[in-house]
Amino acid sequence: MAQLENELEDNKFFESILNQPTNVKHITIEKGAKRPNNRKSKVNEKANALMQQITNKYNDKDNEKQKEKNNEIITEVIDATPQNETNIELIIEQTIKDEHQKILSDLRNAEGDQETRLAKQQETYRLEKQWIEEDEYESKQKKKEDFDEKVNKVINEEATEDDKKKIAAKIAYLKFLQEE
């Protein structure tokens, strides 16, 4: 009996729902001109974003490692005597070169899909180029400093003030020519 009452209540409930008016709106969507296929640019954007992400990771890791090594080297340099300064500079240069080679070999031997390998190869090329430019700039600066030291020695060794002024003028002219 209770079951029949439940079924009657359910039937009444469903009938009331079905008898209620419903407002349904029909919307038609007009088709416009088809958009051009942009898959290639999306892939390029994804590849560029992935490459940028990978380079940022490597740069952050490299910067942290380099800072730690530089701090160690600086503490060694501070403790060093003047006689050992040239040896320490050579050691510093060698450790930096070794680190650069290690980073480059890690990037060259990277594993992963083609996009990540390509990104790492591009990062390797960029780092090599950057380090070569830095080395060239440092060597040019070192040559200029050596030249200035030699000039100062020659000027200080001259006896008369007129000779010193002439030499200083010639040196200024030579520096001007070198910069061009």
GROMACS .gro file of N, CA and C in nm:
model
  540
    1MET      N    1   0.081  -0.117   0.000
    1MET     CA    2   0.000   0.000   0.000
    1MET      C    3   0.088   0.127   0.000
    2ALA      N    4   0.188   0.122   0.085
    2ALA     CA    5   0.279   0.236   0.091
    2ALA      C    6   0.351   0.253  -0.042
    3GLN      N    7   0.376   0.142  -0.106
    3GLN     CA    8   0.446   0.147  -0.234
    3GLN      C    9   0.358   0.214  -0.339
    4LEU      N   10   0.231   0.185  -0.339
    4LEU     CA   11   0.138   0.246  -0.434
    4LEU      C   12   0.128   0.396  -0.410
    5GLU      N   13   0.126   0.435  -0.283
    5GLU     CA   14   0.118   0.577  -0.252
    5GLU      C   15   0.244   0.650  -0.302
    6ASN      N   16   0.361   0.588  -0.283
    6ASN     CA   17   0.486   0.649  -0.331
    6ASN      C   18   0.485   0.663  -0.483
    7GLU      N   19   0.436   0.559  -0.552
    7GLU     CA   20   0.431   0.565  -0.698
    7GLU      C   21   0.335   0.673  -0.745
    8LEU      N   22   0.221   0.688  -0.677
    8LEU     CA   23   0.124   0.792  -0.713
    8LEU      C   24   0.184   0.932  -0.693
    9GLU      N   25   0.255   0.949  -0.582
    9GLU     CA   26   0.318   1.078  -0.556
    9GLU      C   27   0.424   1.108  -0.662
   10ASP      N   28   0.501   1.006  -0.698
   10ASP     CA   29   0.603   1.025  -0.801
   10ASP      C   30   0.540   1.061  -0.935
   11ASN      N   31   0.431   0.991  -0.971
   11ASN     CA   32   0.363   1.019  -1.097
   11ASN      C   33   0.309   1.162  -1.099
   12LYS      N   34   0.250   1.204  -0.987
   12LYS     CA   35   0.197   1.340  -0.980
   12LYS      C   36   0.310   1.443  -0.993
   13PHE      N   37   0.420   1.414  -0.930
   13PHE     CA   38   0.534   1.506  -0.936
   13PHE      C   39   0.586   1.519  -1.079
   14PHE      N   40   0.602   1.405  -1.147
   14PHE     CA   41   0.650   1.409  -1.285
   14PHE      C   42   0.550   1.477  -1.379
   15GLU      N   43   0.419   1.452  -1.356
   15GLU     CA   44   0.317   1.516  -1.439
   15GLU      C   45   0.319   1.667  -1.419
   16SER      N   46   0.340   1.711  -1.295
   16SER     CA   47   0.343   1.855  -1.270
   16SER      C   48   0.464   1.919  -1.340
   17ILE      N   49   0.575   1.848  -1.341
   17ILE     CA   50   0.694   1.899  -1.409
   17ILE      C   51   0.671   1.905  -1.558
   18LEU      N   52   0.609   1.802  -1.614
   18LEU     CA   53   0.585   1.798  -1.758
   18LEU      C   54   0.483   1.901  -1.801
   19ASN      N   55   0.386   1.931  -1.717
   19ASN     CA   56   0.280   2.025  -1.753
   19ASN      C   57   0.323   2.171  -1.737
   20GLN      N   58   0.432   2.197  -1.668
   20GLN     CA   59   0.478   2.334  -1.652
   20GLN      C   60   0.531   2.385  -1.786
   21PRO      N   61   0.498   2.510  -1.818
   21PRO     CA   62   0.548   2.564  -1.945
   21PRO      C   63   0.700   2.587  -1.935
   22THR      N   64   0.766   2.559  -2.042
   22THR     CA   65   0.911   2.579  -2.045
   22THR      C   66   0.944   2.681  -2.152
   23ASN      N   67   1.036   2.766  -2.119
   23ASN     CA   68   1.081   2.868  -2.214
   23ASN      C   69   1.214   2.825  -2.272
   24VAL      N   70   1.213   2.789  -2.396
   24VAL     CA   71   1.335   2.747  -2.464
   24VAL      C   72   1.362   2.846  -2.576
   25LYS      N   73   1.479   2.900  -2.574
   25LYS     CA   74   1.518   2.993  -2.679
   25LYS      C   75   1.608   2.920  -2.777
   26HIS      N   76   1.581   2.941  -2.902
   26HIS     CA   77   1.664   2.882  -3.006
   26HIS      C   78   1.749   2.992  -3.066
   27ILE      N   79   1.878   2.971  -3.063
   27ILE     CA   80   1.971   3.070  -3.117
   27ILE      C   81   2.045   3.006  -3.233
   28THR      N   82   2.050   3.077  -3.342
   28THR     CA   83   2.128   3.027  -3.454
   28THR      C   84   2.257   3.107  -3.461
   29ILE      N   85   2.362   3.038  -3.485
   29ILE     CA   86   2.493   3.101  -3.493
   29ILE      C   87   2.531   3.110  -3.639
   30GLU      N   88   2.562   3.231  -3.679
   30GLU     CA   89   2.603   3.250  -3.817
   30GLU      C   90   2.749   3.213  -3.831
   31LYS      N   91   2.775   3.148  -3.940
   31LYS     CA   92   2.913   3.111  -3.967
   31LYS      C   93   2.979   3.225  -4.042
   32GLY      N   94   3.092   3.269  -3.988
   32GLY     CA   95   3.167   3.374  -4.055
   32GLY      C   96   3.274   3.314  -4.143
   33ALA      N   97   3.364   3.399  -4.185
   33ALA     CA   98   3.476   3.351  -4.266
   33ALA      C   99   3.564   3.260  -4.181
   34LYS      N  100   3.613   3.157  -4.243
   34LYS     CA  101   3.698   3.064  -4.169
   34LYS      C  102   3.829   3.131  -4.134
   35ARG      N  103   3.874   3.101  -4.015
   35ARG     CA  104   4.003   3.156  -3.972
   35ARG      C  105   4.115   3.077  -4.038
   36PRO      N  106   4.225   3.145  -4.065
   36PRO     CA  107   4.339   3.073  -4.125
   36PRO      C  108   4.399   2.976  -4.024
   37ASN      N  109   4.464   2.877  -4.076
   37ASN     CA  110   4.526   2.775  -3.992
   37ASN      C  111   4.649   2.834  -3.923
   38ASN      N  112   4.647   2.839  -3.792
   38ASN     CA  113   4.757   2.899  -3.716
   38ASN      C  114   4.837   2.795  -3.639
   39ARG      N  115   4.832   2.673  -3.678
   39ARG     CA  116   4.903   2.569  -3.603
   39ARG      C  117   5.052   2.595  -3.597
   40LYS      N  118   5.108   2.639  -3.707
   40LYS     CA  119   5.253   2.656  -3.713
   40LYS      C  120   5.299   2.761  -3.612
   41SER      N  121   5.229   2.872  -3.605
   41SER     CA  122   5.270   2.977  -3.511
   41SER      C  123   5.252   2.930  -3.367
   42LYS      N  124   5.147   2.852  -3.340
   42LYS     CA  125   5.129   2.801  -3.204
   42LYS      C  126   5.242   2.708  -3.166
   43VAL      N  127   5.283   2.624  -3.261
   43VAL     CA  128   5.394   2.533  -3.233
   43VAL      C  129   5.522   2.613  -3.211
   44ASN      N  130   5.544   2.714  -3.294
   44ASN     CA  131   5.663   2.797  -3.277
   44ASN      C  132   5.660   2.870  -3.144
   45GLU      N  133   5.543   2.920  -3.106
   45GLU     CA  134   5.532   2.988  -2.977
   45GLU      C  135   5.559   2.892  -2.863
   46LYS      N  136   5.505   2.771  -2.875
   46LYS     CA  137   5.530   2.671  -2.770
   46LYS      C  138   5.677   2.635  -2.764
   47ALA      N  139   5.739   2.619  -2.880
   47ALA     CA  140   5.882   2.585  -2.883
   47ALA      C  141   5.965   2.699  -2.826
   48ASN      N  142   5.931   2.821  -2.862
   48ASN     CA  143   6.003   2.936  -2.808
   48ASN      C  144   5.985   2.948  -2.657
   49ALA      N  145   5.863   2.925  -2.611
   49ALA     CA  146   5.838   2.931  -2.467
   49ALA      C  147   5.916   2.821  -2.395
   50LEU      N  148   5.916   2.701  -2.453
   50LEU     CA  149   5.991   2.590  -2.393
   50LEU      C  150   6.140   2.619  -2.393
   51MET      N  151   6.191   2.673  -2.503
   51MET     CA  152   6.332   2.705  -2.512
   51MET      C  153   6.369   2.813  -2.409
   52GLN      N  154   6.284   2.914  -2.396
   52GLN     CA  155   6.309   3.020  -2.299
   52GLN      C  156   6.308   2.965  -2.157
   53GLN      N  157   6.216   2.874  -2.131
   53GLN     CA  158   6.207   2.813  -1.998
   53GLN      C  159   6.333   2.733  -1.968
   54ILE      N  160   6.379   2.656  -2.064
   54ILE     CA  161   6.499   2.574  -2.044
   54ILE      C  162   6.621   2.664  -2.025
   55THR      N  163   6.632   2.768  -2.108
   55THR     CA  164   6.748   2.857  -2.094
   55THR      C  165   6.748   2.928  -1.960
   56ASN      N  166   6.630   2.967  -1.914
   56ASN     CA  167   6.623   3.031  -1.782
   56ASN      C  168   6.667   2.937  -1.673
   57LYS      N  169   6.626   2.809  -1.683
   57LYS     CA  170   6.668   2.711  -1.582
   57LYS      C  171   6.820   2.697  -1.582
   58TYR      N  172   6.878   2.681  -1.701
   58TYR     CA  173   7.023   2.664  -1.709
   58TYR      C  174   7.096   2.790  -1.664
   59ASN      N  175   7.045   2.906  -1.703
   59ASN     CA  176   7.110   3.030  -1.662
   59ASN      C  177   7.105   3.047  -1.511
   60ASP      N  178   6.989   3.015  -1.451
   60ASP     CA  179   6.979   3.027  -1.305
   60ASP      C  180   7.075   2.931  -1.237
   61LYS      N  181   7.078   2.806  -1.285
   61LYS     CA  182   7.169   2.707  -1.225
   61LYS      C  183   7.314   2.750  -1.245
   62ASP      N  184   7.346   2.794  -1.366
   62ASP     CA  185   7.484   2.835  -1.397
   62ASP      C  186   7.524   2.956  -1.314
   63ASN      N  187   7.432   3.050  -1.299
   63ASN     CA  188   7.463   3.170  -1.221
   63ASN      C  189   7.490   3.135  -1.075
   64GLU      N  190   7.408   3.046  -1.020
   64GLU     CA  191   7.428   3.006  -0.880
   64GLU      C  192   7.562   2.933  -0.863
   65LYS      N  193   7.590   2.840  -0.953
   65LYS     CA  194   7.717   2.767  -0.945
   65LYS      C  195   7.835   2.862  -0.962
   66GLN      N  196   7.822   2.953  -1.058
   66GLN     CA  197   7.931   3.046  -1.084
   66GLN      C  198   7.953   3.138  -0.965
   67LYS      N  199   7.846   3.183  -0.901
   67LYS     CA  200   7.860   3.269  -0.783
   67LYS      C  201   7.931   3.195  -0.670
   68GLU      N  202   7.893   3.069  -0.649
   68GLU     CA  203   7.959   2.991  -0.544
   68GLU      C  204   8.108   2.976  -0.574
   69LYS      N  205   8.140   2.940  -0.696
   69LYS     CA  206   8.281   2.922  -0.732
   69LYS      C  207   8.357   3.053  -0.724
   70ASN      N  208   8.293   3.160  -0.769
   70ASN     CA  209   8.359   3.290  -0.761
   70ASN      C  210   8.385   3.329  -0.616
   71ASN      N  211   8.290   3.301  -0.529
   71ASN     CA  212   8.310   3.332  -0.387
   71ASN      C  213   8.427   3.252  -0.330
   72GLU      N  214   8.436   3.124  -0.368
   72GLU     CA  215   8.549   3.042  -0.321
   72GLU      C  216   8.680   3.098  -0.375
   73ILE      N  217   8.680   3.134  -0.501
   73ILE     CA  218   8.802   3.186  -0.563
   73ILE      C  219   8.840   3.320  -0.501
   74ILE      N  220   8.741   3.402  -0.474
   74ILE     CA  221   8.769   3.533  -0.414
   74ILE      C  222   8.832   3.517  -0.277
   75THR      N  223   8.781   3.423  -0.198
   75THR     CA  224   8.840   3.402  -0.066
   75THR      C  225   8.984   3.353  -0.080
   76GLU      N  226   9.011   3.270  -0.181
   76GLU     CA  227   9.148   3.225  -0.204
   76GLU      C  228   9.237   3.342  -0.246
   77VAL      N  229   9.184   3.429  -0.331
   77VAL     CA  230   9.262   3.542  -0.379
   77VAL      C  231   9.292   3.639  -0.265
   78ILE      N  232   9.196   3.660  -0.178
   78ILE     CA  233   9.218   3.751  -0.066
   78ILE      C  234   9.328   3.699   0.026
   79ASP      N  235   9.330   3.569   0.046
   79ASP     CA  236   9.430   3.510   0.134
   79ASP      C  237   9.567   3.498   0.068
   80ALA      N  238   9.572   3.513  -0.062
   80ALA     CA  239   9.697   3.490  -0.135
   80ALA      C  240   9.796   3.604  -0.116
   81THR      N  241   9.921   3.570  -0.130
   81THR     CA  242  10.027   3.671  -0.126
   81THR      C  243  10.045   3.729  -0.266
   82PRO      N  244  10.108   3.845  -0.280
   82PRO     CA  245  10.126   3.906  -0.412
   82PRO      C  246  10.204   3.817  -0.508
   83GLN      N  247  10.292   3.732  -0.458
   83GLN     CA  248  10.370   3.645  -0.546
   83GLN      C  249  10.280   3.544  -0.616
   84ASN      N  250  10.177   3.501  -0.548
   84ASN     CA  251  10.091   3.396  -0.603
   84ASN      C  252   9.974   3.452  -0.685
   85GLU      N  253   9.966   3.583  -0.700
   85GLU     CA  254   9.852   3.641  -0.770
   85GLU      C  255   9.842   3.593  -0.915
   86THR      N  256   9.953   3.587  -0.985
   86THR     CA  257   9.948   3.542  -1.124
   86THR      C  258   9.908   3.395  -1.132
   87ASN      N  259   9.959   3.314  -1.039
   87ASN     CA  260   9.921   3.173  -1.038
   87ASN      C  261   9.772   3.158  -1.009
   88ILE      N  262   9.722   3.237  -0.918
   88ILE     CA  263   9.580   3.228  -0.883
   88ILE      C  264   9.493   3.273  -1.000
   89GLU      N  265   9.536   3.378  -1.069
   89GLU     CA  266   9.461   3.422  -1.187
   89GLU      C  267   9.455   3.312  -1.292
   90LEU      N  268   9.566   3.244  -1.312
   90LEU     CA  269   9.566   3.133  -1.408
   90LEU      C  270   9.474   3.021  -1.362
   91ILE      N  271   9.476   2.992  -1.233
   91ILE     CA  272   9.389   2.887  -1.179
   91ILE      C  273   9.242   2.927  -1.195
   92ILE      N  274   9.212   3.053  -1.168
   92ILE     CA  275   9.075   3.102  -1.183
   92ILE      C  276   9.029   3.088  -1.327
   93GLU      N  277   9.112   3.132  -1.420
   93GLU     CA  278   9.077   3.122  -1.561
   93GLU      C  279   9.055   2.977  -1.603
   94GLN      N  280   9.142   2.888  -1.553
   94GLN     CA  281   9.129   2.747  -1.589
   94GLN      C  282   9.000   2.687  -1.533
   95THR      N  283   8.967   2.719  -1.407
   95THR     CA  284   8.844   2.665  -1.349
   95THR      C  285   8.722   2.717  -1.423
   96ILE      N  286   8.725   2.843  -1.462
   96ILE     CA  287   8.612   2.898  -1.537
   96ILE      C  288   8.599   2.829  -1.672
   97LYS      N  289   8.712   2.808  -1.740
   97LYS     CA  290   8.708   2.739  -1.869
   97LYS      C  291   8.656   2.596  -1.852
   98ASP      N  292   8.701   2.528  -1.746
   98ASP     CA  293   8.655   2.391  -1.721
   98ASP      C  294   8.504   2.389  -1.697
   99GLU      N  295   8.455   2.485  -1.621
   99GLU     CA  296   8.311   2.492  -1.595
   99GLU      C  297   8.234   2.518  -1.723
  100HIS      N  298   8.285   2.607  -1.805
  100HIS     CA  299   8.219   2.635  -1.933
  100HIS      C  300   8.214   2.509  -2.019
  101GLN      N  301   8.325   2.436  -2.026
  101GLN     CA  302   8.328   2.313  -2.106
  101GLN      C  303   8.230   2.210  -2.052
  102LYS      N  304   8.221   2.201  -1.920
  102LYS     CA  305   8.129   2.104  -1.859
  102LYS      C  306   7.984   2.141  -1.892
  103ILE      N  307   7.952   2.268  -1.881
  103ILE     CA  308   7.816   2.313  -1.911
  103ILE      C  309   7.783   2.286  -2.057
  104LEU      N  310   7.876   2.318  -2.146
  104LEU     CA  311   7.852   2.296  -2.289
  104LEU      C  312   7.836   2.148  -2.321
  105SER      N  313   7.918   2.063  -2.260
  105SER     CA  314   7.906   1.920  -2.288
  105SER      C  315   7.774   1.865  -2.234
  106ASP      N  316   7.729   1.916  -2.119
  106ASP     CA  317   7.599   1.873  -2.066
  106ASP      C  318   7.486   1.913  -2.160
  107LEU      N  319   7.495   2.033  -2.214
  107LEU     CA  320   7.391   2.079  -2.306
  107LEU      C  321   7.396   2.001  -2.437
  108ARG      N  322   7.516   1.973  -2.486
  108ARG     CA  323   7.528   1.898  -2.613
  108ARG      C  324   7.478   1.755  -2.599
  109ASN      N  325   7.500   1.694  -2.484
  109ASN     CA  326   7.462   1.555  -2.464
  109ASN      C  327   7.325   1.542  -2.398
  110ALA      N  328   7.241   1.642  -2.415
  110ALA     CA  329   7.110   1.643  -2.351
  110ALA      C  330   7.020   1.536  -2.413
  111GLU      N  331   6.933   1.486  -2.328
  111GLU     CA  332   6.837   1.386  -2.373
  111GLU      C  333   6.699   1.450  -2.374
  112GLY      N  334   6.608   1.387  -2.444
  112GLY     CA  335   6.472   1.437  -2.448
  112GLY      C  336   6.421   1.437  -2.591
  113ASP      N  337   6.303   1.497  -2.607
  113ASP     CA  338   6.246   1.501  -2.740
  113ASP      C  339   6.320   1.603  -2.827
  114GLN      N  340   6.279   1.610  -2.950
  114GLN     CA  341   6.352   1.691  -3.047
  114GLN      C  342   6.350   1.839  -3.012
  115GLU      N  343   6.237   1.886  -2.960
  115GLU     CA  344   6.227   2.029  -2.925
  115GLU      C  345   6.324   2.066  -2.814
  116THR      N  346   6.334   1.983  -2.712
  116THR     CA  347   6.425   2.016  -2.600
  116THR      C  348   6.570   2.008  -2.645
  117ARG      N  349   6.602   1.908  -2.728
  117ARG     CA  350   6.739   1.899  -2.778
  117ARG      C  351   6.774   2.020  -2.863
  118LEU      N  352   6.681   2.062  -2.947
  118LEU     CA  353   6.703   2.180  -3.031
  118LEU      C  354   6.722   2.304  -2.944
  119ALA      N  355   6.640   2.317  -2.843
  119ALA     CA  356   6.652   2.433  -2.753
  119ALA      C  357   6.787   2.431  -2.682
  120LYS      N  358   6.831   2.314  -2.641
  120LYS     CA  359   6.959   2.304  -2.571
  120LYS      C  360   7.076   2.331  -2.665
  121GLN      N  361   7.063   2.288  -2.791
  121GLN     CA  362   7.168   2.316  -2.889
  121GLN      C  363   7.178   2.466  -2.915
  122GLN      N  364   7.063   2.530  -2.925
  122GLN     CA  365   7.063   2.675  -2.945
  122GLN      C  366   7.123   2.746  -2.824
  123GLU      N  367   7.091   2.698  -2.705
  123GLU     CA  368   7.148   2.756  -2.583
  123GLU      C  369   7.299   2.736  -2.581
  124THR      N  370   7.346   2.619  -2.625
  124THR     CA  371   7.490   2.592  -2.632
  124THR      C  372   7.558   2.691  -2.725
  125TYR      N  373   7.500   2.710  -2.842
  125TYR     CA  374   7.558   2.803  -2.939
  125TYR      C  375   7.563   2.944  -2.881
  126ARG      N  376   7.453   2.986  -2.818
  126ARG     CA  377   7.447   3.121  -2.761
  126ARG      C  378   7.550   3.139  -2.650
  127LEU      N  379   7.564   3.039  -2.563
  127LEU     CA  380   7.661   3.049  -2.454
  127LEU      C  381   7.804   3.053  -2.507
  128GLU      N  382   7.834   2.967  -2.606
  128GLU     CA  383   7.969   2.967  -2.664
  128GLU      C  384   8.002   3.104  -2.723
  129LYS      N  385   7.908   3.158  -2.797
  129LYS     CA  386   7.930   3.288  -2.859
  129LYS      C  387   7.950   3.396  -2.753
  130GLN      N  388   7.868   3.393  -2.649
  130GLN     CA  389   7.878   3.493  -2.542
  130GLN      C  390   8.013   3.483  -2.471
  131TRP      N  391   8.056   3.362  -2.440
  131TRP     CA  392   8.183   3.344  -2.368
  131TRP      C  393   8.302   3.384  -2.454
  132ILE      N  394   8.295   3.356  -2.583
  132ILE     CA  395   8.403   3.396  -2.673
  132ILE      C  396   8.412   3.549  -2.679
  133GLU      N  397   8.296   3.615  -2.688
  133GLU     CA  398   8.296   3.761  -2.690
  133GLU      C  399   8.352   3.818  -2.560
  134GLU      N  400   8.316   3.757  -2.447
  134GLU     CA  401   8.368   3.803  -2.318
  134GLU      C  402   8.519   3.786  -2.311
  135ASP      N  403   8.569   3.672  -2.359
  135ASP     CA  404   8.713   3.649  -2.359
  135ASP      C  405   8.786   3.751  -2.447
  136GLU      N  406   8.730   3.777  -2.565
  136GLU     CA  407   8.792   3.875  -2.654
  136GLU      C  408   8.793   4.014  -2.590
  137TYR      N  409   8.684   4.050  -2.526
  137TYR     CA  410   8.677   4.181  -2.461
  137TYR      C  411   8.779   4.191  -2.348
  138GLU      N  412   8.789   4.084  -2.268
  138GLU     CA  413   8.887   4.083  -2.159
  138GLU      C  414   9.030   4.094  -2.212
  139SER      N  415   9.060   4.023  -2.320
  139SER     CA  416   9.195   4.031  -2.375
  139SER      C  417   9.225   4.171  -2.428
  140LYS      N  418   9.127   4.235  -2.490
  140LYS     CA  419   9.147   4.372  -2.537
  140LYS      C  420   9.171   4.466  -2.420
  141GLN      N  421   9.094   4.447  -2.314
  141GLN     CA  422   9.112   4.532  -2.195
  141GLN      C  423   9.250   4.511  -2.134
  142LYS      N  424   9.293   4.385  -2.130
  142LYS     CA  425   9.424   4.354  -2.073
  142LYS      C  426   9.535   4.419  -2.157
  143LYS      N  427   9.522   4.414  -2.290
  143LYS     CA  428   9.621   4.477  -2.377
  143LYS      C  429   9.626   4.627  -2.354
  144LYS      N  430   9.509   4.689  -2.339
  144LYS     CA  431   9.506   4.833  -2.313
  144LYS      C  432   9.573   4.866  -2.180
  145GLU      N  433   9.546   4.786  -2.078
  145GLU     CA  434   9.607   4.810  -1.947
  145GLU      C  435   9.758   4.794  -1.954
  146ASP      N  436   9.804   4.690  -2.023
  146ASP     CA  437   9.949   4.670  -2.039
  146ASP      C  438  10.012   4.788  -2.112
  147PHE      N  439   9.946   4.833  -2.216
  147PHE     CA  440   9.996   4.947  -2.292
  147PHE      C  441  10.005   5.071  -2.203
  148ASP      N  442   9.901   5.095  -2.124
  148ASP     CA  443   9.902   5.211  -2.034
  148ASP      C  444  10.014   5.201  -1.931
  149GLU      N  445  10.038   5.081  -1.879
  149GLU     CA  446  10.147   5.063  -1.782
  149GLU      C  447  10.283   5.094  -1.845
  150LYS      N  448  10.304   5.043  -1.966
  150LYS     CA  449  10.430   5.070  -2.035
  150LYS      C  450  10.447   5.219  -2.062
  151VAL      N  451  10.341   5.282  -2.102
  151VAL     CA  452  10.345   5.425  -2.130
  151VAL      C  453  10.381   5.502  -2.003
  152ASN      N  454  10.318   5.468  -1.894
  152ASN     CA  455  10.347   5.537  -1.768
  152ASN      C  456  10.491   5.517  -1.726
  153LYS      N  457  10.545   5.397  -1.748
  153LYS     CA  458  10.686   5.373  -1.716
  153LYS      C  459  10.777   5.463  -1.799
  154VAL      N  460  10.750   5.468  -1.930
  154VAL     CA  461  10.833   5.549  -2.019
  154VAL      C  462  10.823   5.696  -1.981
  155ILE      N  463  10.705   5.742  -1.954
  155ILE     CA  464  10.687   5.883  -1.918
  155ILE      C  465  10.760   5.915  -1.788
  156ASN      N  466  10.751   5.828  -1.691
  156ASN     CA  467  10.816   5.852  -1.562
  156ASN      C  468  10.969   5.845  -1.572
  157GLU      N  469  11.021   5.769  -1.667
  157GLU     CA  470  11.166   5.757  -1.682
  157GLU      C  471  11.227   5.879  -1.750
  158GLU      N  472  11.149   5.952  -1.826
  158GLU     CA  473  11.201   6.070  -1.896
  158GLU      C  474  11.238   6.178  -1.795
  159ALA      N  475  11.342   6.251  -1.827
  159ALA     CA  476  11.396   6.349  -1.732
  159ALA      C  477  11.323   6.482  -1.737
  160THR      N  478  11.301   6.535  -1.856
  160THR     CA  479  11.247   6.670  -1.865
  160THR      C  480  11.096   6.669  -1.879
  161GLU      N  481  11.036   6.778  -1.840
  161GLU     CA  482  10.891   6.793  -1.849
  161GLU      C  483  10.846   6.806  -1.994
  162ASP      N  484  10.927   6.869  -2.077
  162ASP     CA  485  10.891   6.885  -2.218
  162ASP      C  486  10.882   6.749  -2.288
  163ASP      N  487  10.977   6.662  -2.258
  163ASP     CA  488  10.974   6.528  -2.316
  163ASP      C  489  10.849   6.452  -2.270
  164LYS      N  490  10.816   6.466  -2.143
  164LYS     CA  491  10.697   6.398  -2.090
  164LYS      C  492  10.571   6.446  -2.160
  165LYS      N  493  10.561   6.578  -2.185
  165LYS     CA  494  10.444   6.633  -2.251
  165LYS      C  495  10.434   6.584  -2.395
  166LYS      N  496  10.548   6.579  -2.464
  166LYS     CA  497  10.549   6.531  -2.603
  166LYS      C  498  10.505   6.385  -2.610
  167ILE      N  499  10.561   6.306  -2.519
  167ILE     CA  500  10.526   6.163  -2.518
  167ILE      C  501  10.378   6.144  -2.484
  168ALA      N  502  10.329   6.220  -2.387
  168ALA     CA  503  10.188   6.210  -2.350
  168ALA      C  504  10.098   6.245  -2.467
  169ALA      N  505  10.134   6.348  -2.544
  169ALA     CA  506  10.055   6.388  -2.660
  169ALA      C  507  10.056   6.279  -2.767
  170LYS      N  508  10.173   6.220  -2.792
  170LYS     CA  509  10.183   6.112  -2.891
  170LYS      C  510  10.101   5.991  -2.847
  171ILE      N  511  10.107   5.961  -2.718
  171ILE     CA  512  10.033   5.845  -2.667
  171ILE      C  513   9.883   5.868  -2.679
  172ALA      N  514   9.839   5.989  -2.647
  172ALA     CA  515   9.696   6.021  -2.661
  172ALA      C  516   9.652   6.004  -2.806
  173TYR      N  517   9.737   6.046  -2.899
  173TYR     CA  518   9.706   6.030  -3.041
  173TYR      C  519   9.700   5.882  -3.079
  174LEU      N  520   9.795   5.803  -3.029
  174LEU     CA  521   9.795   5.659  -3.059
  174LEU      C  522   9.671   5.590  -3.002
  175LYS      N  523   9.632   5.628  -2.882
  175LYS     CA  524   9.511   5.570  -2.823
  175LYS      C  525   9.389   5.604  -2.907
  176PHE      N  526   9.385   5.727  -2.954
  176PHE     CA  527   9.275   5.770  -3.039
  176PHE      C  528   9.270   5.685  -3.166
  177LEU      N  529   9.384   5.658  -3.224
  177LEU     CA  530   9.390   5.576  -3.345
  177LEU      C  531   9.349   5.431  -3.316
  178GLN      N  532   9.387   5.380  -3.200
  178GLN     CA  533   9.351   5.242  -3.164
  178GLN      C  534   9.201   5.227  -3.148
  179GLU      N  535   9.136   5.327  -3.091
  179GLU     CA  536   8.993   5.318  -3.067
  179GLU      C  537   8.914   5.322  -3.196
  180GLU      N  538   8.968   5.385  -3.298
  180GLU     CA  539   8.898   5.390  -3.426
  180GLU      C  540   8.916   5.260  -3.494
   0.00000   0.00000   0.00000
